[in-house]
Structure formats: C-alpha cells, structure tokens
Amino acid sequence: MRTSDAQTLIVEKNPNPVADSERDALLLNPVFGRVFTDHMVTIEYSRERGWQNGKVRPHAALQLDLATLVLHYAQEIFEGMKAYRLPEGGSTLFRPGANARRFRNSAERLAMAPLPEELFIESVRALVRIDQKWIPGGDGAALYIRPFMIATEAVLGMKPSAEYLYCVVACPVGSYFKVGSPSVTLWISDQYTRAAPGGTGDAKCGGNYAASLAAQAEATREGCDQVVFLDAVERRWVEELGGMNVFFVFDDGSIQTPPLTGTILPGITRDSLIVLARDMGLAVREEPYAIDQWQEDALSGRLREAFACGTAAVVTSIGNVKGRQYNFTVGDGGAGPVTGRLKDALLDIQNGRVEDRHGWLDRL
Ligand code: PLP
Ligand code: COI
C-alpha cells in the first residue's frame, strides 16, 4: 500500500455529467473559477499507509470533521496550471513537471507529505483526459487546473498532520482580468508586506494569499486591479503582485525581473518568459528594482513597458501605478510591443501553433 499502488487511479465516471448543450454554453464565456468540470481527483495519505485510494471521480463536495487541521492552522498548498486545446485535435499541458516540483517544494516548506512528482503529473493527465470536452477553444481560453493538498487529521494539537488529502479540480477559463482593457493598474502596498525572509513567500500555500487580501481590498478601494508588494525588510524593492510576477522593459531593449531570493513565488511563466526573451536576443537581468527607481524611470522614459505574468494572468501590461507617495504611468499606459511579442511567443507554444523547441508541452 505504498506510493506505487496509488498510481493506478481508479476511475468512477460521473453518471450525471453536464449535458453537451449546457457545457457548450458555459464554455462560450467562462468566468474565472466559477464553473467546474464533471470530475475531480482525490488521493489520500496517512503516515502508516502512504499514498492510497487514488480516484478520478464525480466532482463533489467534501465532508470534514470540524477539528480538521487545515481549518485551524492553514496547512494547505496548491498549484495552478492549464491545459490547452491543440489545432490538430487533442490537448496539451504546459510544463507539468515544473508544477509537480514546485508542489513538492511547497509541501516540504509546510511540513506536509510530499506527493511523488509522477503521481502529481499522472493525476492531472487523468483529469484532463476524462474532461477533455471542457477545454474551451479560442485565444486566451484554457482549462485551468487546480491541484491542492489539505491537512486532514482531526485534532486541534498544533503539529504537522499525519493525514492529507490531495485533490485536483478543473475549470474552463477565459481572461483573468476584465476583457477589453489593454493594461492593469497597480496599487503599491506600503502598509502590508506579503512575505519576509525565512517565511513562506516561495511556497504556494493558501496562507500567503489570505495574508494578501487586506492589501488587495485596499487596492480595489483605490480603484486599482492588483497590489504590488515591496520587500518586508527595507520596504523598497519591488517583489511581485498578489498572484503574479513582474517584469520591466527598458529603452535599450533589455528586460529585468526581481530575483528569486525566497520571498517571491518562482513562477513557471516567469521562467518561460526569461527563456523566450533570451531566444529573441533580449538581455535579461534577474536583479532587484527599487520602487523609487521605477517611478524615476517611468517619468524619464528609460522604462518603456512593465508587465505582470502568471498562469492565470498570462502576460498583462501594467499601465498605471499608484500609492500614497506614487502616481505614474508606464510608457503610454497601454500594451507595449515587447510585452506583446513575449505574450504571443508564449501563447503560440502553449496553443501548439509553433514548434515546441524547449520540450514544454505534454500532449495528451
Ligand atoms: N506569484 C504569485 C504570488 C502567484 O500566485 C503566481 C501564480 O501562480 C505567480 C507568481 C506566477 O506563477 P506561475 O507563472 O507559475 O503561474
Ligand atoms: C495562478 O496563476 O495559477 C494563480 O494561482 C494565481 C491566482 C491569483 C489565481
């Protein structure tokens, strides 16, 4: 009953799937994260028996004891990835191995049982295969996949759980931000920080997102789309947004993004864009960028473009940046050409329109 047994996922088909006509209507304009496919994956872990009882089964609610550890101490991690419809038929995942590795790293940071990477990948493949019909077509549309793991031991003692539940759910998605707007507006959080050195900033755990919500609410009150967090020590260095990494494009054609120092999420989109930018001959620096410098460079014109990137957000131009002491526009406030080229290069690979030179696609 160790890991290898769980790798054969038992399939229980949903006897009441959403009707084809209803699903097709839902796929026309999917709102991010509201509509789910017919199935989900669950795999259980206990310290004595390892990973076991892996199933692809009808999407359903869970029943949990009220003492379940995750409800009290937030021992929870998740991933975000997408499946894309291919022009020749079939579908593909994008760098699922990178998500599997990050999931394992997050588990280790949260003192949770690491899920074997092959099992993570197999679980995602199995869900996408059975729910293929839920992958929307069209540019920017995809099936968003959310693997996650919760501590399920029912005890109020403050300790790592001896039991876990790993699940995968999926939802058809379109654009993360409002359609029709060429760029987003950011709010610089000077009161709140997202992660401190030694904390969980480079793990994808629910607690990081809960801790960012007050800042996000402030951004919304200020009429902004997203928060940009500064480092927790000097309150000076740009780190990342609530759910995205950030890049800067300069007048000499070079691009820069904050380095992975443990307080930001090592984004898979970030990593892919660094590779694609270098393929285009652009110089890429992974170096700290100060908020005052950002304002100065935007005002002088040295900074031409800035963009946010992530699985959900894809590549999104940053137009305006506001804060208690800041208010500036990047470039002309719209979508910049380098941002557009990088976005197209990424989407062309993900949607199978160009050769996959880096071996990033996992075709199903
Ligand atoms: N930073 C944060 C805080 C995120 O939540 C995400 C999204 O997953 C990212 C960055 C981008 O990561 P990725 O490109 O792997 O989706
Ligand atoms: C993702 O891009 O996958 C994320 O998890 C970000 C979240 C804000 C939806």
mmCIF file of C-alpha atoms and ligand atoms in Angstrom:
data_model
loop_
_atom_site.group_PDB
_atom_site.id
_atom_site.type_symbol
_atom_site.label_atom_id
_atom_site.label_comp_id
_atom_site.label_asym_id
_atom_site.label_seq_id
_atom_site.Cartn_x
_atom_site.Cartn_y
_atom_site.Cartn_z
ATOM 1 C CA MET A 1 0.000 0.000 0.000
ATOM 2 C CA ARG A 2 2.831 2.473 -0.664
ATOM 3 C CA THR A 3 3.098 5.102 -3.325
ATOM 4 C CA SER A 4 3.179 2.829 -6.354
ATOM 5 C CA ASP A 5 -0.282 1.349 -5.613
ATOM 6 C CA ALA A 6 -1.887 4.774 -5.707
ATOM 7 C CA GLN A 7 -0.506 5.499 -9.173
ATOM 8 C CA THR A 8 -3.245 3.453 -10.752
ATOM 9 C CA LEU A 9 -6.100 5.857 -10.314
ATOM 10 C CA ILE A 10 -9.466 4.148 -10.177
ATOM 11 C CA VAL A 11 -11.941 5.856 -12.497
ATOM 12 C CA GLU A 12 -15.548 6.343 -11.360
ATOM 13 C CA LYS A 13 -17.312 8.088 -14.230
ATOM 14 C CA ASN A 14 -19.814 10.789 -13.383
ATOM 15 C CA PRO A 15 -23.244 9.212 -14.067
ATOM 16 C CA ASN A 16 -24.801 12.690 -14.431
ATOM 17 C CA PRO A 17 -22.359 14.824 -16.446
ATOM 18 C CA VAL A 18 -23.395 18.288 -17.565
ATOM 19 C CA ALA A 19 -25.349 17.987 -20.837
ATOM 20 C CA ASP A 20 -23.370 18.776 -24.019
ATOM 21 C CA SER A 21 -25.530 21.797 -24.886
ATOM 22 C CA GLU A 22 -25.256 23.249 -21.379
ATOM 23 C CA ARG A 23 -21.481 22.702 -21.302
ATOM 24 C CA ASP A 24 -21.034 24.314 -24.730
ATOM 25 C CA ALA A 25 -22.966 27.359 -23.496
ATOM 26 C CA LEU A 26 -20.787 27.543 -20.357
ATOM 27 C CA LEU A 27 -17.626 27.358 -22.468
ATOM 28 C CA LEU A 28 -18.584 30.415 -24.513
ATOM 29 C CA ASN A 29 -17.756 32.946 -21.817
ATOM 30 C CA PRO A 30 -16.172 31.254 -18.820
ATOM 31 C CA VAL A 31 -15.745 33.438 -15.717
ATOM 32 C CA PHE A 32 -12.513 32.585 -13.890
ATOM 33 C CA GLY A 33 -13.009 29.828 -11.321
ATOM 34 C CA ARG A 34 -16.814 29.637 -11.163
ATOM 35 C CA VAL A 35 -17.657 26.631 -13.335
ATOM 36 C CA PHE A 36 -16.117 23.201 -12.722
ATOM 37 C CA THR A 37 -15.785 20.101 -14.889
ATOM 38 C CA ASP A 38 -17.607 16.811 -14.275
ATOM 39 C CA HIS A 39 -14.773 15.089 -12.401
ATOM 40 C CA MET A 40 -12.092 15.580 -9.773
ATOM 41 C CA VAL A 41 -9.149 13.554 -8.456
ATOM 42 C CA THR A 42 -8.671 12.599 -4.809
ATOM 43 C CA ILE A 43 -5.758 10.687 -3.270
ATOM 44 C CA GLU A 44 -5.401 10.066 0.447
ATOM 45 C CA TYR A 45 -2.279 9.912 2.582
ATOM 46 C CA SER A 46 -1.727 8.524 6.025
ATOM 47 C CA ARG A 47 1.593 8.177 7.810
ATOM 48 C CA GLU A 48 1.083 4.414 8.215
ATOM 49 C CA ARG A 49 -0.140 3.593 4.719
ATOM 50 C CA GLY A 50 1.434 6.239 2.451
ATOM 51 C CA TRP A 51 -0.474 7.469 -0.637
ATOM 52 C CA GLN A 52 -3.508 5.345 -1.358
ATOM 53 C CA ASN A 53 -7.062 5.194 -2.652
ATOM 54 C CA GLY A 54 -6.401 7.374 -5.710
ATOM 55 C CA LYS A 55 -9.556 8.067 -7.694
ATOM 56 C CA VAL A 56 -10.888 10.058 -10.611
ATOM 57 C CA ARG A 57 -14.489 10.574 -9.518
ATOM 58 C CA PRO A 58 -17.502 12.868 -9.967
ATOM 59 C CA HIS A 59 -16.829 16.437 -8.797
ATOM 60 C CA ALA A 60 -18.451 16.668 -5.368
ATOM 61 C CA ALA A 61 -18.256 18.454 -2.022
ATOM 62 C CA LEU A 62 -16.102 17.100 0.812
ATOM 63 C CA GLN A 63 -17.247 16.323 4.310
ATOM 64 C CA LEU A 64 -14.750 17.286 7.020
ATOM 65 C CA ASP A 65 -14.666 16.953 10.803
ATOM 66 C CA LEU A 66 -14.676 20.435 12.361
ATOM 67 C CA ALA A 67 -11.357 19.688 14.068
ATOM 68 C CA THR A 68 -9.656 19.050 10.696
ATOM 69 C CA LEU A 69 -6.205 20.662 10.943
ATOM 70 C CA VAL A 70 -6.371 22.682 7.732
ATOM 71 C CA LEU A 71 -9.387 24.595 9.056
ATOM 72 C CA HIS A 72 -7.382 25.852 12.051
ATOM 73 C CA TYR A 73 -3.722 26.161 11.109
ATOM 74 C CA ALA A 74 -3.932 26.511 7.309
ATOM 75 C CA GLN A 75 -1.670 23.601 6.402
ATOM 76 C CA GLU A 76 -2.606 23.814 2.726
ATOM 77 C CA ILE A 77 -0.764 24.130 -0.591
ATOM 78 C CA PHE A 78 -1.901 24.400 -4.190
ATOM 79 C CA GLU A 79 -0.815 24.705 -7.800
ATOM 80 C CA GLY A 80 -2.219 26.468 -10.839
ATOM 81 C CA MET A 81 -1.685 25.175 -14.370
ATOM 82 C CA LYS A 82 -3.545 24.975 -17.679
ATOM 83 C CA ALA A 83 -4.488 22.504 -20.420
ATOM 84 C CA TYR A 84 -4.830 23.902 -23.947
ATOM 85 C CA ARG A 85 -6.776 22.687 -26.943
ATOM 86 C CA LEU A 86 -4.478 21.876 -29.908
ATOM 87 C CA PRO A 87 -5.278 22.851 -33.525
ATOM 88 C CA GLU A 88 -4.749 19.256 -34.748
ATOM 89 C CA GLY A 89 -7.111 17.907 -32.060
ATOM 90 C CA GLY A 90 -6.296 16.662 -28.583
ATOM 91 C CA SER A 91 -4.864 18.803 -25.829
ATOM 92 C CA THR A 92 -1.658 19.610 -24.031
ATOM 93 C CA LEU A 93 -0.353 20.521 -20.611
ATOM 94 C CA PHE A 94 2.415 23.111 -20.255
ATOM 95 C CA ARG A 95 5.478 22.125 -18.183
ATOM 96 C CA PRO A 96 3.545 19.944 -15.710
ATOM 97 C CA GLY A 97 6.839 18.657 -14.306
ATOM 98 C CA ALA A 98 7.663 22.184 -13.105
ATOM 99 C CA ASN A 99 4.345 22.378 -11.229
ATOM 100 C CA ALA A 100 4.957 18.923 -9.735
ATOM 101 C CA ARG A 101 8.385 20.026 -8.455
ATOM 102 C CA ARG A 102 7.064 23.283 -7.014
ATOM 103 C CA PHE A 103 4.217 21.382 -5.336
ATOM 104 C CA ARG A 104 6.736 19.086 -3.671
ATOM 105 C CA ASN A 105 8.826 22.077 -2.540
ATOM 106 C CA SER A 106 5.705 23.747 -1.128
ATOM 107 C CA ALA A 107 4.818 20.512 0.716
ATOM 108 C CA GLU A 108 8.267 20.375 2.283
ATOM 109 C CA ARG A 109 8.063 24.011 3.419
ATOM 110 C CA LEU A 110 4.650 23.399 5.013
ATOM 111 C CA ALA A 111 5.861 20.154 6.666
ATOM 112 C CA MET A 112 3.381 18.123 4.585
ATOM 113 C CA ALA A 113 3.822 14.704 2.981
ATOM 114 C CA PRO A 114 5.419 15.232 -0.461
ATOM 115 C CA LEU A 115 3.353 13.775 -3.284
ATOM 116 C CA PRO A 116 5.573 11.846 -5.752
ATOM 117 C CA GLU A 117 6.042 14.048 -8.836
ATOM 118 C CA GLU A 118 4.984 11.278 -11.274
ATOM 119 C CA LEU A 119 1.761 10.835 -9.322
ATOM 120 C CA PHE A 120 1.053 14.575 -9.468
ATOM 121 C CA ILE A 121 1.552 14.569 -13.257
ATOM 122 C CA GLU A 122 -0.480 11.392 -13.755
ATOM 123 C CA SER A 123 -3.375 12.772 -11.687
ATOM 124 C CA VAL A 124 -3.527 15.940 -13.797
ATOM 125 C CA ARG A 125 -3.305 13.993 -17.056
ATOM 126 C CA ALA A 126 -6.096 11.662 -15.928
ATOM 127 C CA LEU A 127 -8.437 14.557 -15.099
ATOM 128 C CA VAL A 128 -7.760 16.386 -18.364
ATOM 129 C CA ARG A 129 -8.244 13.172 -20.371
ATOM 130 C CA ILE A 130 -11.634 12.421 -18.847
ATOM 131 C CA ASP A 131 -12.813 16.063 -19.030
ATOM 132 C CA GLN A 132 -11.251 16.932 -22.448
ATOM 133 C CA LYS A 133 -14.574 18.281 -23.697
ATOM 134 C CA TRP A 134 -14.361 21.026 -21.069
ATOM 135 C CA ILE A 135 -11.296 22.681 -22.618
ATOM 136 C CA PRO A 136 -12.557 25.874 -24.236
ATOM 137 C CA GLY A 137 -11.240 26.948 -27.633
ATOM 138 C CA GLY A 138 -10.224 30.479 -28.604
ATOM 139 C CA ASP A 139 -7.295 32.723 -27.791
ATOM 140 C CA GLY A 140 -6.609 33.110 -24.099
ATOM 141 C CA ALA A 141 -9.098 30.369 -23.185
ATOM 142 C CA ALA A 142 -7.913 27.193 -21.459
ATOM 143 C CA LEU A 143 -8.791 24.653 -18.813
ATOM 144 C CA TYR A 144 -7.395 25.918 -15.511
ATOM 145 C CA ILE A 145 -6.296 23.061 -13.261
ATOM 146 C CA ARG A 146 -6.044 23.425 -9.504
ATOM 147 C CA PRO A 147 -4.214 20.610 -7.695
ATOM 148 C CA PHE A 148 -4.199 21.175 -3.933
ATOM 149 C CA MET A 149 -3.499 19.360 -0.693
ATOM 150 C CA ILE A 150 -5.006 19.819 2.764
ATOM 151 C CA ALA A 151 -4.126 18.510 6.231
ATOM 152 C CA THR A 152 -7.000 16.218 7.173
ATOM 153 C CA GLU A 153 -6.130 14.830 10.600
ATOM 154 C CA ALA A 154 -8.919 15.780 13.026
ATOM 155 C CA VAL A 155 -7.034 17.119 16.057
ATOM 156 C CA LEU A 156 -6.535 20.611 17.464
ATOM 157 C CA GLY A 157 -2.922 20.000 18.533
ATOM 158 C CA MET A 158 -0.537 22.347 16.711
ATOM 159 C CA LYS A 159 1.622 19.890 14.747
ATOM 160 C CA PRO A 160 2.068 18.642 11.197
ATOM 161 C CA SER A 161 -0.890 16.482 10.228
ATOM 162 C CA ALA A 162 -0.445 12.716 9.991
ATOM 163 C CA GLU A 163 -3.068 12.583 7.209
ATOM 164 C CA TYR A 164 -3.549 14.532 3.982
ATOM 165 C CA LEU A 165 -5.975 14.733 1.102
ATOM 166 C CA TYR A 166 -4.684 15.656 -2.339
ATOM 167 C CA CYS A 167 -7.309 16.790 -4.875
ATOM 168 C CA VAL A 168 -7.410 18.140 -8.406
ATOM 169 C CA VAL A 169 -10.303 20.165 -9.793
ATOM 170 C CA ALA A 170 -10.526 21.988 -13.122
ATOM 171 C CA CYS A 171 -12.458 24.893 -14.596
ATOM 172 C CA PRO A 172 -12.698 26.386 -18.071
ATOM 173 C CA VAL A 173 -11.351 29.952 -18.031
ATOM 174 C CA GLY A 174 -11.002 32.973 -20.238
ATOM 175 C CA SER A 175 -9.175 36.169 -19.368
ATOM 176 C CA TYR A 176 -8.327 36.709 -15.680
ATOM 177 C CA PHE A 177 -8.708 40.484 -15.954
ATOM 178 C CA LYS A 178 -11.626 42.397 -17.427
ATOM 179 C CA VAL A 179 -11.772 41.887 -21.144
ATOM 180 C CA GLY A 180 -11.143 44.904 -23.356
ATOM 181 C CA SER A 181 -8.732 46.749 -21.104
ATOM 182 C CA PRO A 182 -5.185 46.908 -22.566
ATOM 183 C CA SER A 183 -3.436 47.148 -19.187
ATOM 184 C CA VAL A 184 -3.911 46.923 -15.433
ATOM 185 C CA THR A 185 -3.425 49.498 -12.692
ATOM 186 C CA LEU A 186 -1.361 48.602 -9.636
ATOM 187 C CA TRP A 187 -1.546 49.792 -6.040
ATOM 188 C CA ILE A 188 1.745 49.923 -4.124
ATOM 189 C CA SER A 189 1.182 48.499 -0.684
ATOM 190 C CA ASP A 190 3.271 50.435 1.868
ATOM 191 C CA GLN A 191 1.367 49.202 4.917
ATOM 192 C CA TYR A 192 1.293 45.467 4.216
ATOM 193 C CA THR A 193 4.002 43.088 3.036
ATOM 194 C CA ARG A 194 3.454 39.648 1.532
ATOM 195 C CA ALA A 195 6.407 37.613 2.743
ATOM 196 C CA ALA A 196 9.512 38.029 4.892
ATOM 197 C CA PRO A 197 12.903 36.310 4.571
ATOM 198 C CA GLY A 198 12.601 32.840 6.061
ATOM 199 C CA GLY A 199 8.823 32.869 5.582
ATOM 200 C CA THR A 200 6.681 31.062 3.016
ATOM 201 C CA GLY A 201 6.908 33.544 0.116
ATOM 202 C CA ASP A 202 8.351 30.986 -2.295
ATOM 203 C CA ALA A 203 5.815 28.295 -1.387
ATOM 204 C CA LYS A 204 2.367 28.230 -2.966
ATOM 205 C CA CYS A 205 0.336 27.978 0.219
ATOM 206 C CA GLY A 206 -3.115 29.383 0.888
ATOM 207 C CA GLY A 207 -1.838 31.398 3.864
ATOM 208 C CA ASN A 208 0.172 33.698 1.583
ATOM 209 C CA TYR A 209 -2.990 34.583 -0.295
ATOM 210 C CA ALA A 210 -5.084 35.077 2.841
ATOM 211 C CA ALA A 211 -2.375 37.451 4.093
ATOM 212 C CA SER A 212 -2.532 39.445 0.845
ATOM 213 C CA LEU A 213 -6.289 40.046 0.862
ATOM 214 C CA ALA A 214 -6.349 43.177 3.061
ATOM 215 C CA ALA A 215 -3.831 44.780 0.707
ATOM 216 C CA GLN A 216 -5.859 43.636 -2.317
ATOM 217 C CA ALA A 217 -9.011 45.111 -0.755
ATOM 218 C CA GLU A 218 -7.145 48.404 -0.281
ATOM 219 C CA ALA A 219 -6.087 48.283 -3.956
ATOM 220 C CA THR A 220 -9.687 47.740 -5.015
ATOM 221 C CA ARG A 221 -10.845 50.669 -2.843
ATOM 222 C CA GLU A 222 -8.228 52.819 -4.580
ATOM 223 C CA GLY A 223 -9.587 51.802 -7.988
ATOM 224 C CA CYS A 224 -6.640 49.517 -8.808
ATOM 225 C CA ASP A 225 -6.666 45.964 -10.203
ATOM 226 C CA GLN A 226 -3.789 44.409 -8.241
ATOM 227 C CA VAL A 227 -1.389 45.071 -5.379
ATOM 228 C CA VAL A 228 2.349 45.274 -5.868
ATOM 229 C CA PHE A 229 4.250 44.197 -2.784
ATOM 230 C CA LEU A 230 7.587 45.625 -1.639
ATOM 231 C CA ASP A 231 10.165 43.672 0.362
ATOM 232 C CA ALA A 232 9.466 43.308 4.073
ATOM 233 C CA VAL A 233 12.911 44.489 5.292
ATOM 234 C CA GLU A 234 13.636 47.792 3.525
ATOM 235 C CA ARG A 235 10.161 48.381 2.054
ATOM 236 C CA ARG A 236 11.969 49.456 -1.067
ATOM 237 C CA TRP A 237 12.435 46.582 -3.514
ATOM 238 C CA VAL A 238 9.626 45.527 -5.845
ATOM 239 C CA GLU A 239 8.766 41.878 -5.197
ATOM 240 C CA GLU A 240 5.661 40.682 -7.042
ATOM 241 C CA LEU A 241 1.899 41.130 -7.276
ATOM 242 C CA GLY A 242 -0.674 39.221 -5.224
ATOM 243 C CA GLY A 243 -0.793 36.421 -7.800
ATOM 244 C CA MET A 244 1.758 37.284 -10.489
ATOM 245 C CA ASN A 245 5.434 38.010 -11.121
ATOM 246 C CA VAL A 246 6.552 41.313 -12.619
ATOM 247 C CA PHE A 247 8.889 42.333 -15.484
ATOM 248 C CA PHE A 248 10.291 45.677 -16.683
ATOM 249 C CA VAL A 249 11.279 46.571 -20.269
ATOM 250 C CA PHE A 250 13.870 49.339 -20.822
ATOM 251 C CA ASP A 251 14.696 51.715 -23.671
ATOM 252 C CA ASP A 252 17.864 49.739 -24.515
ATOM 253 C CA GLY A 253 15.712 46.657 -25.163
ATOM 254 C CA SER A 254 16.791 44.850 -22.001
ATOM 255 C CA ILE A 255 14.344 43.385 -19.524
ATOM 256 C CA GLN A 256 14.547 42.910 -15.757
ATOM 257 C CA THR A 257 12.656 40.929 -13.132
ATOM 258 C CA PRO A 258 13.184 40.626 -9.366
ATOM 259 C CA PRO A 259 15.466 37.714 -8.403
ATOM 260 C CA LEU A 260 14.296 34.550 -6.649
ATOM 261 C CA THR A 261 15.536 35.266 -3.134
ATOM 262 C CA GLY A 262 12.992 33.135 -1.271
ATOM 263 C CA THR A 263 10.307 35.768 -0.731
ATOM 264 C CA ILE A 264 8.597 35.553 -4.131
ATOM 265 C CA LEU A 265 6.971 32.669 -5.963
ATOM 266 C CA PRO A 266 9.249 31.098 -8.603
ATOM 267 C CA GLY A 267 6.713 31.473 -11.409
ATOM 268 C CA ILE A 268 6.770 28.981 -14.271
ATOM 269 C CA THR A 269 5.550 31.718 -16.621
ATOM 270 C CA ARG A 270 8.384 33.948 -15.329
ATOM 271 C CA ASP A 271 10.936 31.230 -16.045
ATOM 272 C CA SER A 272 9.480 30.516 -19.508
ATOM 273 C CA LEU A 273 9.485 34.210 -20.461
ATOM 274 C CA ILE A 274 13.138 34.566 -19.433
ATOM 275 C CA VAL A 275 13.981 31.713 -21.826
ATOM 276 C CA LEU A 276 11.820 33.153 -24.644
ATOM 277 C CA ALA A 277 13.235 36.662 -24.189
ATOM 278 C CA ARG A 278 16.782 35.298 -24.440
ATOM 279 C CA ASP A 279 15.728 33.342 -27.563
ATOM 280 C CA MET A 280 14.691 36.720 -29.034
ATOM 281 C CA GLY A 281 18.142 38.110 -28.262
ATOM 282 C CA LEU A 282 16.967 40.333 -25.401
ATOM 283 C CA ALA A 283 19.269 40.836 -22.406
ATOM 284 C CA VAL A 284 17.515 39.636 -19.232
ATOM 285 C CA ARG A 285 18.558 40.606 -15.708
ATOM 286 C CA GLU A 286 17.255 38.963 -12.553
ATOM 287 C CA GLU A 287 18.059 41.877 -10.274
ATOM 288 C CA PRO A 288 16.307 43.902 -7.575
ATOM 289 C CA TYR A 289 14.440 47.017 -8.738
ATOM 290 C CA ALA A 290 13.589 49.783 -6.298
ATOM 291 C CA ILE A 291 10.177 51.422 -6.266
ATOM 292 C CA ASP A 292 11.682 54.958 -6.450
ATOM 293 C CA GLN A 293 13.726 53.850 -9.446
ATOM 294 C CA TRP A 294 10.567 52.502 -11.075
ATOM 295 C CA GLN A 295 8.907 55.924 -10.737
ATOM 296 C CA GLU A 296 12.026 57.786 -11.897
ATOM 297 C CA ASP A 297 12.497 55.515 -14.940
ATOM 298 C CA ALA A 298 8.810 55.716 -15.868
ATOM 299 C CA LEU A 299 8.930 59.525 -15.704
ATOM 300 C CA SER A 300 12.216 59.797 -17.644
ATOM 301 C CA GLY A 301 11.089 57.335 -20.317
ATOM 302 C CA ARG A 302 14.005 54.945 -19.622
ATOM 303 C CA LEU A 303 11.359 52.385 -18.663
ATOM 304 C CA ARG A 304 9.224 51.659 -21.699
ATOM 305 C CA GLU A 305 6.976 48.818 -20.528
ATOM 306 C CA ALA A 306 6.126 46.741 -17.477
ATOM 307 C CA PHE A 307 4.046 43.605 -17.300
ATOM 308 C CA ALA A 308 2.669 41.037 -14.890
ATOM 309 C CA CYS A 309 2.765 37.322 -15.652
ATOM 310 C CA GLY A 310 1.401 34.084 -14.288
ATOM 311 C CA THR A 311 -0.659 31.079 -15.277
ATOM 312 C CA ALA A 312 -3.976 32.815 -14.606
ATOM 313 C CA ALA A 313 -2.908 36.283 -15.786
ATOM 314 C CA VAL A 314 -0.776 35.047 -18.740
ATOM 315 C CA VAL A 315 1.078 38.275 -19.704
ATOM 316 C CA THR A 316 -0.677 41.525 -18.821
ATOM 317 C CA SER A 317 0.649 45.046 -19.390
ATOM 318 C CA ILE A 318 0.925 47.377 -16.407
ATOM 319 C CA GLY A 319 -0.385 50.838 -17.315
ATOM 320 C CA ASN A 320 -0.578 52.955 -14.163
ATOM 321 C CA VAL A 321 0.990 52.616 -10.731
ATOM 322 C CA LYS A 322 -0.429 54.364 -7.683
ATOM 323 C CA GLY A 323 0.374 54.547 -3.991
ATOM 324 C CA ARG A 324 0.271 57.048 -1.144
ATOM 325 C CA GLN A 325 3.510 58.603 -2.433
ATOM 326 C CA TYR A 326 3.393 57.471 -6.045
ATOM 327 C CA ASN A 327 1.398 58.064 -9.171
ATOM 328 C CA PHE A 328 2.908 57.350 -12.555
ATOM 329 C CA THR A 329 2.200 55.847 -15.952
ATOM 330 C CA VAL A 330 4.429 53.324 -17.681
ATOM 331 C CA GLY A 331 5.012 54.147 -21.371
ATOM 332 C CA ASP A 332 1.745 55.378 -22.854
ATOM 333 C CA GLY A 333 -0.264 53.368 -20.313
ATOM 334 C CA GLY A 334 -1.294 50.763 -22.875
ATOM 335 C CA ALA A 335 0.051 47.448 -24.112
ATOM 336 C CA GLY A 336 3.717 47.648 -25.121
ATOM 337 C CA PRO A 337 5.294 45.955 -28.170
ATOM 338 C CA VAL A 338 7.897 43.838 -26.308
ATOM 339 C CA THR A 339 5.219 42.668 -23.879
ATOM 340 C CA GLY A 340 3.051 41.762 -26.873
ATOM 341 C CA ARG A 341 5.839 39.799 -28.579
ATOM 342 C CA LEU A 342 6.608 37.826 -25.432
ATOM 343 C CA LYS A 343 2.932 37.102 -24.813
ATOM 344 C CA ASP A 344 2.429 35.900 -28.397
ATOM 345 C CA ALA A 345 5.563 33.737 -28.251
ATOM 346 C CA LEU A 346 4.306 32.056 -25.075
ATOM 347 C CA LEU A 347 0.720 31.596 -26.267
ATOM 348 C CA ASP A 348 1.888 30.273 -29.651
ATOM 349 C CA ILE A 349 3.785 27.481 -27.888
ATOM 350 C CA GLN A 350 1.032 26.755 -25.359
ATOM 351 C CA ASN A 351 -1.598 26.577 -28.091
ATOM 352 C CA GLY A 352 0.558 24.354 -30.313
ATOM 353 C CA ARG A 353 0.831 26.919 -33.125
ATOM 354 C CA VAL A 354 4.647 26.832 -33.333
ATOM 355 C CA GLU A 355 7.344 24.249 -32.785
ATOM 356 C CA ASP A 356 7.857 23.403 -29.113
ATOM 357 C CA ARG A 357 11.651 23.873 -29.168
ATOM 358 C CA HIS A 358 12.066 23.601 -25.407
ATOM 359 C CA GLY A 359 10.031 20.424 -24.916
ATOM 360 C CA TRP A 360 7.491 22.226 -22.708
ATOM 361 C CA LEU A 361 4.339 20.543 -23.993
ATOM 362 C CA ASP A 362 2.961 17.309 -22.569
ATOM 363 C CA ARG A 363 0.498 16.273 -25.284
ATOM 364 C CA LEU A 364 -2.401 14.104 -24.194
HETATM 365 N N1 PLP B 1 3.377 34.888 -7.925
HETATM 366 C C1 PLP B 1 2.293 34.514 -7.239
HETATM 367 C C2 PLP B 1 2.119 35.026 -5.855
HETATM 368 C C3 PLP B 1 1.351 33.645 -7.818
HETATM 369 O O1 PLP B 1 0.269 33.269 -7.159
HETATM 370 C C4 PLP B 1 1.563 33.191 -9.139
HETATM 371 C C5 PLP B 1 0.599 32.293 -9.778
HETATM 372 O O2 PLP B 1 0.660 31.119 -9.689
HETATM 373 C C6 PLP B 1 2.733 33.594 -9.803
HETATM 374 C C7 PLP B 1 3.615 34.450 -9.172
HETATM 375 C C8 PLP B 1 3.038 33.101 -11.181
HETATM 376 O O3 PLP B 1 3.389 31.734 -11.156
HETATM 377 P P1 PLP B 1 3.118 30.813 -12.415
HETATM 378 O O4 PLP B 1 3.704 31.517 -13.568
HETATM 379 O O5 PLP B 1 3.826 29.546 -12.098
HETATM 380 O O6 PLP B 1 1.652 30.658 -12.523
HETATM 381 C C1 COI B 2 -2.266 31.152 -10.882
HETATM 382 O O1 COI B 2 -1.930 31.971 -11.728
HETATM 383 O O2 COI B 2 -2.328 29.951 -11.146
HETATM 384 C C2 COI B 2 -2.574 31.545 -9.517
HETATM 385 O O3 COI B 2 -2.598 30.688 -8.666
HETATM 386 C C3 COI B 2 -2.872 32.941 -9.193
HETATM 387 C C4 COI B 2 -4.185 33.121 -8.526
HETATM 388 C C5 COI B 2 -4.308 34.563 -8.168
HETATM 389 C C6 COI B 2 -5.344 32.693 -9.371
#
